[in-house]
mmCIF file of C-alpha atoms and ligand atoms in Angstrom:
data_model
loop_
_atom_site.group_PDB
_atom_site.id
_atom_site.type_symbol
_atom_site.label_atom_id
_atom_site.label_comp_id
_atom_site.label_asym_id
_atom_site.label_seq_id
_atom_site.Cartn_x
_atom_site.Cartn_y
_atom_site.Cartn_z
ATOM 1 C CA MET A 3 -7.736 -13.302 10.985
ATOM 2 C CA ARG A 4 -6.487 -15.680 8.333
ATOM 3 C CA THR A 5 -7.857 -15.545 4.783
ATOM 4 C CA ALA A 6 -6.722 -16.470 1.289
ATOM 5 C CA LEU A 7 -5.269 -12.950 1.036
ATOM 6 C CA THR A 8 -3.181 -13.104 4.204
ATOM 7 C CA ASP A 9 -1.885 -16.515 3.110
ATOM 8 C CA LEU A 10 -1.094 -15.310 -0.415
ATOM 9 C CA VAL A 11 0.927 -12.224 0.473
ATOM 10 C CA GLY A 12 2.024 -12.974 4.036
ATOM 11 C CA VAL A 13 0.355 -10.114 5.913
ATOM 12 C CA ARG A 14 -1.316 -10.385 9.324
ATOM 13 C CA HIS A 15 -4.592 -8.655 8.460
ATOM 14 C CA PRO A 16 -6.824 -8.968 5.362
ATOM 15 C CA ILE A 17 -6.592 -5.250 4.655
ATOM 16 C CA VAL A 18 -4.984 -3.496 1.682
ATOM 17 C CA GLN A 19 -3.997 0.166 1.486
ATOM 18 C CA THR A 20 -4.344 0.903 -2.218
ATOM 19 C CA GLY A 21 -1.947 2.714 -4.528
ATOM 20 C CA MET A 22 -3.029 6.361 -4.696
ATOM 21 C CA GLY A 23 -1.069 8.815 -6.817
ATOM 22 C CA TRP A 24 0.947 11.313 -4.685
ATOM 23 C CA VAL A 25 -0.642 9.833 -1.539
ATOM 24 C CA ALA A 26 0.636 6.267 -1.210
ATOM 25 C CA GLY A 27 4.324 7.085 -0.812
ATOM 26 C CA PRO A 28 6.985 5.449 1.365
ATOM 27 C CA ARG A 29 5.674 6.929 4.611
ATOM 28 C CA LEU A 30 2.087 5.657 4.275
ATOM 29 C CA VAL A 31 3.195 2.292 2.897
ATOM 30 C CA THR A 32 5.740 1.770 5.680
ATOM 31 C CA ALA A 33 3.124 2.590 8.320
ATOM 32 C CA THR A 34 0.698 0.129 6.711
ATOM 33 C CA ALA A 35 3.282 -2.641 6.427
ATOM 34 C CA ARG A 36 4.286 -2.167 10.051
ATOM 35 C CA ALA A 37 0.622 -2.340 11.073
ATOM 36 C CA GLY A 38 0.380 -5.795 9.464
ATOM 37 C CA ALA A 39 -1.695 -4.848 6.413
ATOM 38 C CA LEU A 40 -0.637 -4.696 2.746
ATOM 39 C CA GLY A 41 0.570 -1.235 1.730
ATOM 40 C CA ILE A 42 0.883 -0.455 -1.972
ATOM 41 C CA LEU A 43 3.149 2.263 -3.352
ATOM 42 C CA ALA A 44 1.603 4.346 -6.146
ATOM 43 C CA SER A 45 4.129 4.523 -8.968
ATOM 44 C CA ALA A 46 2.191 6.208 -11.783
ATOM 45 C CA THR A 47 3.158 9.576 -10.326
ATOM 46 C CA MET A 48 6.837 8.640 -9.895
ATOM 47 C CA SER A 49 9.631 8.422 -12.447
ATOM 48 C CA PRO A 50 11.247 4.958 -12.622
ATOM 49 C CA GLY A 51 14.197 6.290 -10.603
ATOM 50 C CA GLN A 52 11.866 7.642 -7.916
ATOM 51 C CA LEU A 53 10.068 4.306 -7.831
ATOM 52 C CA ARG A 54 13.309 2.446 -7.177
ATOM 53 C CA SER A 55 14.277 4.825 -4.342
ATOM 54 C CA ALA A 56 10.774 4.661 -2.837
ATOM 55 C CA VAL A 57 10.935 0.851 -2.780
ATOM 56 C CA ARG A 58 14.347 0.956 -1.123
ATOM 57 C CA GLU A 59 13.128 3.494 1.419
ATOM 58 C CA VAL A 60 10.220 1.288 2.502
ATOM 59 C CA ARG A 61 12.468 -1.771 2.621
ATOM 60 C CA SER A 62 14.989 0.055 4.815
ATOM 61 C CA ARG A 63 12.235 0.716 7.363
ATOM 62 C CA THR A 64 10.392 -2.599 7.460
ATOM 63 C CA ASP A 65 10.830 -6.271 6.618
ATOM 64 C CA ALA A 66 7.078 -6.692 6.088
ATOM 65 C CA PRO A 67 5.743 -7.338 2.570
ATOM 66 C CA PHE A 68 4.370 -4.476 0.454
ATOM 67 C CA GLY A 69 3.373 -3.826 -3.146
ATOM 68 C CA VAL A 70 3.737 -1.407 -6.058
ATOM 69 C CA ASN A 71 0.848 -0.132 -8.191
ATOM 70 C CA LEU A 72 1.467 0.699 -11.826
ATOM 71 C CA ARG A 73 -0.490 1.479 -14.943
ATOM 72 C CA ALA A 74 -0.406 -1.484 -17.283
ATOM 73 C CA ASP A 75 -0.798 0.849 -20.279
ATOM 74 C CA ALA A 76 2.080 3.193 -19.404
ATOM 75 C CA GLY A 77 4.775 3.398 -22.079
ATOM 76 C CA ASP A 78 7.434 2.403 -19.537
ATOM 77 C CA ALA A 79 5.448 -0.379 -17.812
ATOM 78 C CA ARG A 80 8.132 -2.961 -18.692
ATOM 79 C CA GLU A 81 10.847 -0.864 -17.076
ATOM 80 C CA ARG A 82 8.746 -0.565 -13.920
ATOM 81 C CA VAL A 83 8.120 -4.297 -13.903
ATOM 82 C CA ARG A 84 11.877 -4.826 -14.128
ATOM 83 C CA ILE A 85 12.383 -2.578 -11.081
ATOM 84 C CA ILE A 86 9.735 -4.509 -9.134
ATOM 85 C CA VAL A 87 11.469 -7.773 -9.973
ATOM 86 C CA GLU A 88 15.006 -6.529 -9.337
ATOM 87 C CA GLU A 89 14.058 -4.975 -6.014
ATOM 88 C CA GLY A 90 12.234 -8.094 -4.845
ATOM 89 C CA VAL A 91 8.843 -6.386 -4.295
ATOM 90 C CA ARG A 92 6.247 -8.897 -3.041
ATOM 91 C CA VAL A 93 3.115 -7.672 -4.874
ATOM 92 C CA ALA A 94 2.449 -5.946 -8.231
ATOM 93 C CA SER A 95 -0.899 -4.191 -8.388
ATOM 94 C CA PHE A 96 -2.267 -2.807 -11.662
ATOM 95 C CA ALA A 97 -4.621 0.089 -12.269
ATOM 96 C CA LEU A 98 -5.808 -1.581 -15.478
ATOM 97 C CA ALA A 99 -5.690 -5.169 -16.648
ATOM 98 C CA PRO A 100 -2.064 -6.084 -17.445
ATOM 99 C CA SER A 101 -1.158 -8.118 -20.523
ATOM 100 C CA ARG A 102 -0.647 -11.866 -20.333
ATOM 101 C CA GLU A 103 3.094 -11.295 -20.946
ATOM 102 C CA LEU A 104 3.494 -8.842 -18.045
ATOM 103 C CA ILE A 105 1.691 -11.238 -15.702
ATOM 104 C CA ALA A 106 3.919 -14.122 -16.805
ATOM 105 C CA GLU A 107 7.098 -12.077 -16.397
ATOM 106 C CA LEU A 108 6.167 -11.098 -12.829
ATOM 107 C CA LYS A 109 5.009 -14.559 -11.834
ATOM 108 C CA ASP A 110 8.157 -16.174 -13.191
ATOM 109 C CA ALA A 111 10.074 -13.888 -10.837
ATOM 110 C CA GLY A 112 7.885 -14.901 -7.871
ATOM 111 C CA VAL A 113 5.952 -11.604 -7.644
ATOM 112 C CA VAL A 114 2.289 -11.885 -6.607
ATOM 113 C CA VAL A 115 0.118 -10.234 -9.312
ATOM 114 C CA VAL A 116 -3.060 -8.464 -8.172
ATOM 115 C CA PRO A 117 -4.762 -6.339 -10.869
ATOM 116 C CA SER A 118 -7.644 -3.997 -10.004
ATOM 117 C CA VAL A 119 -10.794 -4.590 -12.020
ATOM 118 C CA GLY A 120 -14.136 -2.836 -12.323
ATOM 119 C CA ALA A 121 -16.036 -5.476 -14.298
ATOM 120 C CA ARG A 122 -16.575 -9.228 -14.150
ATOM 121 C CA ARG A 123 -15.213 -9.881 -17.630
ATOM 122 C CA HIS A 124 -11.914 -8.176 -16.720
ATOM 123 C CA ALA A 125 -11.632 -10.356 -13.620
ATOM 124 C CA GLU A 126 -12.258 -13.472 -15.724
ATOM 125 C CA LYS A 127 -9.649 -12.384 -18.259
ATOM 126 C CA VAL A 128 -6.828 -11.696 -15.785
ATOM 127 C CA ALA A 129 -7.654 -14.841 -13.805
ATOM 128 C CA ALA A 130 -7.331 -16.891 -17.007
ATOM 129 C CA TRP A 131 -3.989 -15.225 -17.677
ATOM 130 C CA GLY A 132 -2.639 -16.273 -14.290
ATOM 131 C CA ALA A 133 -3.273 -13.327 -11.930
ATOM 132 C CA ASP A 134 -2.975 -14.479 -8.310
ATOM 133 C CA ALA A 135 -5.865 -12.373 -6.981
ATOM 134 C CA VAL A 136 -7.980 -9.387 -8.035
ATOM 135 C CA ILE A 137 -9.034 -6.190 -6.339
ATOM 136 C CA VAL A 138 -12.612 -5.477 -7.375
ATOM 137 C CA GLN A 139 -13.507 -1.815 -7.190
ATOM 138 C CA GLY A 140 -17.163 -0.834 -7.117
ATOM 139 C CA GLY A 141 -18.446 2.498 -8.405
ATOM 140 C CA GLU A 142 -18.506 4.197 -5.001
ATOM 141 C CA GLY A 143 -14.711 4.011 -4.887
ATOM 142 C CA GLY A 144 -12.395 6.996 -5.253
ATOM 143 C CA GLY A 145 -10.409 7.907 -8.367
ATOM 144 C CA HIS A 146 -11.107 6.307 -11.747
ATOM 145 C CA THR A 147 -14.006 3.998 -11.178
ATOM 146 C CA GLY A 148 -16.828 2.120 -12.830
ATOM 147 C CA GLU A 149 -20.543 2.545 -12.474
ATOM 148 C CA VAL A 150 -21.538 -0.738 -10.818
ATOM 149 C CA ALA A 151 -21.793 -0.624 -7.012
ATOM 150 C CA THR A 152 -19.564 -2.847 -4.878
ATOM 151 C CA THR A 153 -22.586 -4.748 -3.519
ATOM 152 C CA VAL A 154 -23.459 -5.851 -7.074
ATOM 153 C CA LEU A 155 -20.002 -6.235 -8.592
ATOM 154 C CA LEU A 156 -18.364 -8.114 -5.727
ATOM 155 C CA PRO A 157 -20.656 -11.195 -5.636
ATOM 156 C CA GLN A 158 -20.598 -11.272 -9.452
ATOM 157 C CA VAL A 159 -16.810 -11.511 -9.478
ATOM 158 C CA VAL A 160 -16.600 -13.881 -6.496
ATOM 159 C CA ASP A 161 -18.898 -16.262 -8.367
ATOM 160 C CA ALA A 162 -16.952 -15.905 -11.618
ATOM 161 C CA VAL A 163 -13.340 -16.581 -10.608
ATOM 162 C CA ASP A 164 -11.452 -19.089 -8.479
ATOM 163 C CA ILE A 165 -8.706 -16.758 -7.259
ATOM 164 C CA PRO A 166 -8.944 -14.623 -4.085
ATOM 165 C CA VAL A 167 -11.040 -11.491 -4.540
ATOM 166 C CA VAL A 168 -10.361 -8.346 -2.528
ATOM 167 C CA ALA A 169 -13.272 -5.925 -2.229
ATOM 168 C CA ALA A 170 -12.717 -2.184 -2.783
ATOM 169 C CA GLY A 171 -14.930 0.861 -2.995
ATOM 170 C CA GLY A 172 -16.754 2.176 0.040
ATOM 171 C CA PHE A 173 -14.958 0.402 2.902
ATOM 172 C CA HIS A 174 -13.758 2.098 6.073
ATOM 173 C CA ASP A 175 -14.503 -0.074 9.098
ATOM 174 C CA GLY A 176 -14.754 -3.556 10.579
ATOM 175 C CA ARG A 177 -18.406 -3.997 9.640
ATOM 176 C CA GLY A 178 -17.422 -3.463 6.009
ATOM 177 C CA LEU A 179 -14.660 -6.043 6.289
ATOM 178 C CA VAL A 180 -17.082 -8.622 7.685
ATOM 179 C CA ALA A 181 -19.636 -7.786 4.971
ATOM 180 C CA ALA A 182 -16.969 -8.274 2.294
ATOM 181 C CA LEU A 183 -15.967 -11.624 3.812
ATOM 182 C CA ALA A 184 -19.635 -12.629 3.872
ATOM 183 C CA TYR A 185 -19.815 -11.946 0.120
ATOM 184 C CA GLY A 186 -16.901 -14.337 -0.308
ATOM 185 C CA ALA A 187 -14.078 -11.796 -0.530
ATOM 186 C CA ALA A 188 -10.695 -12.513 1.043
ATOM 187 C CA GLY A 189 -10.272 -8.997 2.411
ATOM 188 C CA VAL A 190 -10.873 -5.311 1.739
ATOM 189 C CA ALA A 191 -8.816 -2.656 -0.008
ATOM 190 C CA MET A 192 -9.277 0.950 1.081
ATOM 191 C CA GLY A 193 -8.054 4.176 -0.499
ATOM 192 C CA THR A 194 -9.877 7.185 0.918
ATOM 193 C CA ARG A 195 -9.762 5.782 4.469
ATOM 194 C CA PHE A 196 -5.956 5.502 4.373
ATOM 195 C CA LEU A 197 -5.629 8.951 2.780
ATOM 196 C CA LEU A 198 -7.409 10.254 5.873
ATOM 197 C CA THR A 199 -4.881 9.107 8.471
ATOM 198 C CA SER A 200 -2.242 11.020 10.386
ATOM 199 C CA ASP A 201 0.444 8.996 8.551
ATOM 200 C CA SER A 202 -0.681 10.217 5.130
ATOM 201 C CA THR A 203 1.391 13.135 3.831
ATOM 202 C CA VAL A 204 -1.623 14.909 2.300
ATOM 203 C CA PRO A 205 -1.702 18.531 3.537
ATOM 204 C CA ASP A 206 -4.028 19.274 6.472
ATOM 205 C CA ALA A 207 -6.138 21.765 4.497
ATOM 206 C CA VAL A 208 -6.916 19.057 1.967
ATOM 207 C CA LYS A 209 -7.715 16.475 4.626
ATOM 208 C CA ALA A 210 -10.080 19.034 6.174
ATOM 209 C CA ARG A 211 -12.000 19.296 2.873
ATOM 210 C CA TYR A 212 -12.490 15.532 2.826
ATOM 211 C CA LEU A 213 -13.562 15.400 6.465
ATOM 212 C CA ALA A 214 -16.142 18.127 5.843
ATOM 213 C CA ALA A 215 -17.581 16.418 2.739
ATOM 214 C CA THR A 216 -21.099 14.996 2.749
ATOM 215 C CA ALA A 217 -22.256 12.382 0.237
ATOM 216 C CA ALA A 218 -23.650 15.171 -1.940
ATOM 217 C CA ASP A 219 -20.176 16.779 -2.153
ATOM 218 C CA ILE A 220 -18.667 13.716 -3.868
ATOM 219 C CA THR A 221 -19.271 13.408 -7.583
ATOM 220 C CA LEU A 222 -18.495 11.157 -10.528
ATOM 221 C CA THR A 223 -17.363 13.268 -13.478
ATOM 222 C CA ARG A 224 -15.823 12.794 -16.928
ATOM 223 C CA ALA A 225 -14.930 16.469 -17.209
ATOM 224 C CA VAL A 226 -11.343 16.066 -16.018
ATOM 225 C CA ASP A 227 -9.948 13.410 -18.320
ATOM 226 C CA GLY A 228 -12.899 11.927 -20.150
ATOM 227 C CA LEU A 229 -13.033 8.845 -17.917
ATOM 228 C CA PRO A 230 -15.449 8.366 -15.002
ATOM 229 C CA HIS A 231 -13.516 9.795 -12.072
ATOM 230 C CA ARG A 232 -14.877 10.113 -8.530
ATOM 231 C CA MET A 233 -13.759 13.183 -6.617
ATOM 232 C CA LEU A 234 -14.816 15.996 -4.315
ATOM 233 C CA ARG A 235 -17.119 18.443 -6.104
ATOM 234 C CA THR A 236 -15.145 21.706 -6.098
ATOM 235 C CA GLU A 237 -15.396 24.983 -8.000
ATOM 236 C CA MET A 238 -12.571 23.776 -10.231
ATOM 237 C CA VAL A 239 -14.574 20.663 -11.168
ATOM 238 C CA ALA A 240 -17.652 22.796 -11.865
ATOM 239 C CA GLU A 241 -15.493 25.083 -14.014
ATOM 240 C CA LEU A 242 -14.053 22.197 -16.026
ATOM 241 C CA GLU A 243 -17.546 20.831 -16.539
ATOM 242 C CA GLY A 244 -18.654 24.196 -17.948
ATOM 243 C CA ALA A 245 -15.515 25.172 -19.930
ATOM 244 C CA GLY A 246 -15.551 25.406 -23.738
ATOM 245 C CA ARG A 247 -13.195 23.439 -25.992
ATOM 246 C CA LEU A 248 -10.581 26.171 -26.558
ATOM 247 C CA ARG A 249 -10.246 27.100 -22.916
ATOM 248 C CA SER A 250 -9.987 23.449 -21.907
ATOM 249 C CA LEU A 251 -7.217 22.919 -24.464
ATOM 250 C CA TYR A 252 -5.268 25.940 -23.177
ATOM 251 C CA ARG A 253 -5.511 24.718 -19.572
ATOM 252 C CA ALA A 254 -4.598 21.192 -20.586
ATOM 253 C CA LEU A 255 -1.469 22.406 -22.405
ATOM 254 C CA ARG A 256 -0.374 24.459 -19.398
ATOM 255 C CA ARG A 257 -0.765 21.536 -17.045
ATOM 256 C CA ALA A 258 0.911 19.197 -19.522
ATOM 257 C CA SER A 259 4.023 21.329 -19.575
ATOM 258 C CA GLY A 260 4.118 21.408 -15.762
ATOM 259 C CA PHE A 261 3.819 17.658 -15.483
ATOM 260 C CA ARG A 262 6.444 17.110 -18.170
ATOM 261 C CA ARG A 263 8.982 18.975 -16.048
ATOM 262 C CA ILE A 264 8.269 16.835 -12.988
ATOM 263 C CA SER A 265 7.852 13.452 -14.615
ATOM 264 C CA GLY A 266 10.561 13.659 -17.255
ATOM 265 C CA LEU A 267 8.013 12.417 -19.831
ATOM 266 C CA SER A 268 8.540 13.641 -23.400
ATOM 267 C CA TRP A 269 5.648 15.298 -25.260
ATOM 268 C CA PRO A 270 5.229 12.246 -27.539
ATOM 269 C CA GLY A 271 5.347 10.006 -24.451
ATOM 270 C CA MET A 272 2.671 12.094 -22.798
ATOM 271 C CA VAL A 273 0.415 12.043 -25.857
ATOM 272 C CA ARG A 274 0.937 8.271 -26.108
ATOM 273 C CA ASP A 275 -0.074 7.833 -22.449
ATOM 274 C CA GLY A 276 -3.062 10.141 -22.906
ATOM 275 C CA LEU A 277 -4.168 8.234 -25.984
ATOM 276 C CA ALA A 278 -3.749 4.929 -24.139
ATOM 277 C CA MET A 279 -6.109 6.212 -21.439
ATOM 278 C CA ARG A 280 -8.839 6.876 -23.992
ATOM 279 C CA HIS A 281 -9.819 3.207 -23.991
ATOM 280 C CA GLY A 282 -11.271 3.667 -27.447
ATOM 281 C CA LYS A 283 -13.543 6.481 -26.280
ATOM 282 C CA GLU A 284 -14.203 9.651 -28.249
ATOM 283 C CA LEU A 285 -12.053 12.230 -26.468
ATOM 284 C CA SER A 286 -11.171 15.744 -27.567
ATOM 285 C CA TRP A 287 -7.473 16.683 -27.743
ATOM 286 C CA SER A 288 -7.763 18.623 -24.503
ATOM 287 C CA GLN A 289 -9.201 15.516 -22.823
ATOM 288 C CA VAL A 290 -6.333 13.417 -24.155
ATOM 289 C CA LEU A 291 -3.892 15.908 -22.651
ATOM 290 C CA LEU A 292 -5.872 16.174 -19.438
ATOM 291 C CA ALA A 293 -5.862 12.398 -19.194
ATOM 292 C CA ALA A 294 -2.078 12.429 -19.289
ATOM 293 C CA ASN A 295 -2.214 15.344 -16.872
ATOM 294 C CA THR A 296 -4.480 13.974 -14.215
ATOM 295 C CA PRO A 297 -1.345 13.395 -12.122
ATOM 296 C CA MET A 298 -0.607 17.149 -12.211
ATOM 297 C CA LEU A 299 -4.105 18.014 -11.098
ATOM 298 C CA LEU A 300 -3.898 15.510 -8.274
ATOM 299 C CA ARG A 301 -0.464 16.767 -7.287
ATOM 300 C CA ALA A 302 -1.665 20.357 -6.899
ATOM 301 C CA SER A 303 -3.908 19.266 -4.041
ATOM 302 C CA MET A 304 -2.241 16.157 -2.602
ATOM 303 C CA VAL A 305 1.248 17.685 -2.452
ATOM 304 C CA ASP A 306 0.872 21.444 -2.732
ATOM 305 C CA GLY A 307 -2.344 21.715 -0.710
ATOM 306 C CA ARG A 308 -4.079 23.790 -3.423
ATOM 307 C CA THR A 309 -7.720 22.911 -2.796
ATOM 308 C CA ASP A 310 -8.632 25.640 -5.294
ATOM 309 C CA LEU A 311 -6.521 24.318 -8.213
ATOM 310 C CA GLY A 312 -6.227 20.591 -7.777
ATOM 311 C CA ILE A 313 -8.600 17.697 -8.000
ATOM 312 C CA MET A 314 -9.284 15.659 -4.869
ATOM 313 C CA ALA A 315 -10.084 12.082 -5.856
ATOM 314 C CA SER A 316 -12.396 10.612 -3.241
ATOM 315 C CA GLY A 317 -14.619 7.652 -2.582
ATOM 316 C CA GLN A 318 -18.183 8.254 -1.401
ATOM 317 C CA VAL A 319 -17.013 6.805 1.882
ATOM 318 C CA ALA A 320 -15.407 10.179 2.744
ATOM 319 C CA ALA A 321 -18.917 11.151 3.829
ATOM 320 C CA LEU A 322 -18.636 8.626 6.695
ATOM 321 C CA ILE A 323 -15.116 9.510 7.815
ATOM 322 C CA GLU A 324 -14.682 12.011 10.607
ATOM 323 C CA ASP A 325 -11.225 11.473 12.078
ATOM 324 C CA LEU A 326 -7.540 11.087 11.234
ATOM 325 C CA PRO A 327 -6.278 8.057 13.170
ATOM 326 C CA SER A 328 -2.741 6.719 12.750
ATOM 327 C CA VAL A 329 -2.526 3.806 10.330
ATOM 328 C CA ALA A 330 -1.748 1.434 13.221
ATOM 329 C CA GLY A 331 -4.770 2.787 15.121
ATOM 330 C CA LEU A 332 -6.986 2.396 12.057
ATOM 331 C CA VAL A 333 -5.928 -1.167 11.270
ATOM 332 C CA GLY A 334 -6.278 -2.172 14.942
ATOM 333 C CA ARG A 335 -9.736 -0.614 15.103
ATOM 334 C CA VAL A 336 -10.960 -2.251 11.883
ATOM 335 C CA MET A 337 -9.803 -5.651 13.102
ATOM 336 C CA SER A 338 -11.300 -5.340 16.599
ATOM 337 C CA ASP A 339 -14.593 -4.019 15.144
ATOM 338 C CA ALA A 340 -14.619 -6.915 12.685
ATOM 339 C CA GLU A 341 -14.113 -9.447 15.473
ATOM 340 C CA ARG A 342 -16.848 -7.842 17.564
ATOM 341 C CA THR A 343 -19.186 -7.831 14.571
ATOM 342 C CA LEU A 344 -18.481 -11.500 13.877
ATOM 343 C CA ALA A 345 -19.125 -12.380 17.515
ATOM 344 C CA GLY A 346 -22.415 -10.448 17.357
ATOM 345 C CA LEU A 347 -23.428 -12.331 14.229
ATOM 346 C CA GLY A 348 -22.542 -15.582 15.968
ATOM 347 C CA ALA A 349 -24.878 -14.609 18.790
ATOM 348 C CA VAL A 350 -27.694 -13.875 16.303
ATOM 349 C CA ALA A 351 -27.157 -17.132 14.419
ATOM 350 C CA GLY A 352 -26.837 -19.201 17.583
ATOM 351 C CA PRO A 353 -24.536 -22.198 17.957
ATOM 352 C CA PRO A 354 -24.136 -24.516 14.969
ATOM 353 C CA ALA A 355 -26.452 -27.549 14.992
ATOM 354 C CA GLY A 356 -25.057 -30.271 17.231
ATOM 355 C CA ALA A 357 -22.641 -27.960 19.107
ATOM 356 C CA SER A 358 -23.073 -27.136 22.761
ATOM 357 C CA ALA A 359 -24.204 -23.552 23.347
ATOM 358 C CA GLY A 360 -21.366 -21.088 23.986
ATOM 359 C CA PRO A 361 -20.522 -17.503 23.228
ATOM 360 C CA SER A 362 -18.120 -18.298 20.369
ATOM 361 C CA GLY A 363 -20.227 -21.073 18.856
ATOM 362 C CA GLY A 364 -21.243 -19.526 15.517
ATOM 363 C CA ALA A 365 -18.540 -16.923 15.104
ATOM 364 C CA SER A 366 -16.407 -18.692 12.577
ATOM 365 C CA SER A 367 -14.830 -16.415 10.013
ATOM 366 C CA PRO A 368 -15.419 -16.981 6.318
ATOM 367 C CA SER A 369 -11.967 -17.260 4.819
ATOM 368 C CA GLY A 370 -12.570 -15.981 1.331
ATOM 369 C CA ALA A 371 -11.998 -17.591 -2.038
HETATM 370 C C1 FMN B 421 -6.556 10.330 -4.072
HETATM 371 C C2 FMN B 421 -6.696 9.018 -4.800
HETATM 372 C C3 FMN B 421 -5.745 8.663 -5.752
HETATM 373 C C4 FMN B 421 -5.845 7.432 -6.431
HETATM 374 N N1 FMN B 421 -4.858 7.089 -7.320
HETATM 375 C C5 FMN B 421 -4.866 5.836 -7.860
HETATM 376 C C6 FMN B 421 -3.764 5.379 -8.654
HETATM 377 O O1 FMN B 421 -2.774 6.098 -8.865
HETATM 378 N N2 FMN B 421 -3.821 4.096 -9.158
HETATM 379 C C7 FMN B 421 -4.894 3.258 -8.886
HETATM 380 O O2 FMN B 421 -4.900 2.094 -9.337
HETATM 381 N N3 FMN B 421 -5.950 3.679 -8.144
HETATM 382 C C8 FMN B 421 -5.942 4.934 -7.626
HETATM 383 N N4 FMN B 421 -6.991 5.332 -6.821
HETATM 384 C C9 FMN B 421 -8.069 4.361 -6.502
HETATM 385 C C10 FMN B 421 -7.707 3.641 -5.194
HETATM 386 O O3 FMN B 421 -6.521 2.911 -5.378
HETATM 387 C C11 FMN B 421 -8.805 2.695 -4.683
HETATM 388 O O4 FMN B 421 -9.078 1.712 -5.643
HETATM 389 C C12 FMN B 421 -10.064 3.398 -4.267
HETATM 390 O O5 FMN B 421 -9.733 4.554 -3.530
HETATM 391 C C13 FMN B 421 -10.946 2.479 -3.431
HETATM 392 O O6 FMN B 421 -12.122 3.118 -3.043
HETATM 393 P P1 FMN B 421 -12.322 3.860 -1.615
HETATM 394 O O7 FMN B 421 -11.677 5.200 -1.795
HETATM 395 O O8 FMN B 421 -13.787 3.915 -1.463
HETATM 396 O O9 FMN B 421 -11.622 3.056 -0.566
HETATM 397 C C14 FMN B 421 -6.930 6.568 -6.158
HETATM 398 C C15 FMN B 421 -7.898 6.942 -5.215
HETATM 399 C C16 FMN B 421 -7.791 8.131 -4.527
HETATM 400 C C17 FMN B 421 -8.833 8.470 -3.478
#
């Protein structure tokens, strides 16, 4: 299936595996690239040195294109951009809107720039600054997310910008891909669905919690870092929601010191990152520290398998997911389901006016922006 996304980045299928902290490492990204979709390494939870090695590891295992996700507001964003450029990474994906200068620097080096956005005005801004495409994440998506549902946000953004739009938030199958294409998107980006594959390194006990989740078990909370964050509703989340200021500060400090050891971030660097994540919101000091520490909380579950201690970022779509296919199996299934769905729609619509009747008459695929 050829769309503006496959043409832009040179992948076979209009499917993106998004950058997920501690989850989207070299193994998942390699599997995705080999399956013909766009895998994106999550770099916010890596030191710059780890990022460079992760890129080299993927490249040593596949010639297919892949991307790197980074936080535009991180203190060392420029250093990470330099690594992306030096290592010849095909796509730079951003968790927040990057500055005009960062976009220009990447584009000058031939890197395709694809920021994630949660609002139409952000899409308009990055498009005006030269972004090559945007990933639009609706509120049902996992991790930090907005409040507007994909079905409302996606057509808004498609109508507002002239660059390819990739739909994210709530997708897991071929029907979803076809629906996104029908809205005018050039493909879908999925996080939770790729986390729940046999190629993802997330511990089995954690995957089991996701598989068991119903829609009611997935919540949007600000209790962790002050920003709307979608995750599995656990006792730890309930505890954070109920904790007083002093206790929250103590916990935040403990986690901050743990993350500092792993990430190599200095205390001032951590406070700077935490403050940058406030986005001008009124956050307590413990929330500022927790914001910088979200990676630690995610690590406890995604790496250490501590379902009791960690947070488990999740899209609502976890409620629909019941298996752990390989990435190749998943991508193959999404594409064959999408083709079957399109053929079914062609049968409903009937052949185009003037064409002779035939089974493939109306099943043309919208190609996106
Ligand atoms: C466990 C987890 C970790 C995530 N970490 C990041 C991250 O580090 N950077 C980022 O831009 N988005 C992150 N996200 C958001 C995803 O990249 C993606 O936009 C989202 O999962 C899409 O919604 P879906 O889960 O419904 O597919 C994360 C999501 C999950 C589930």
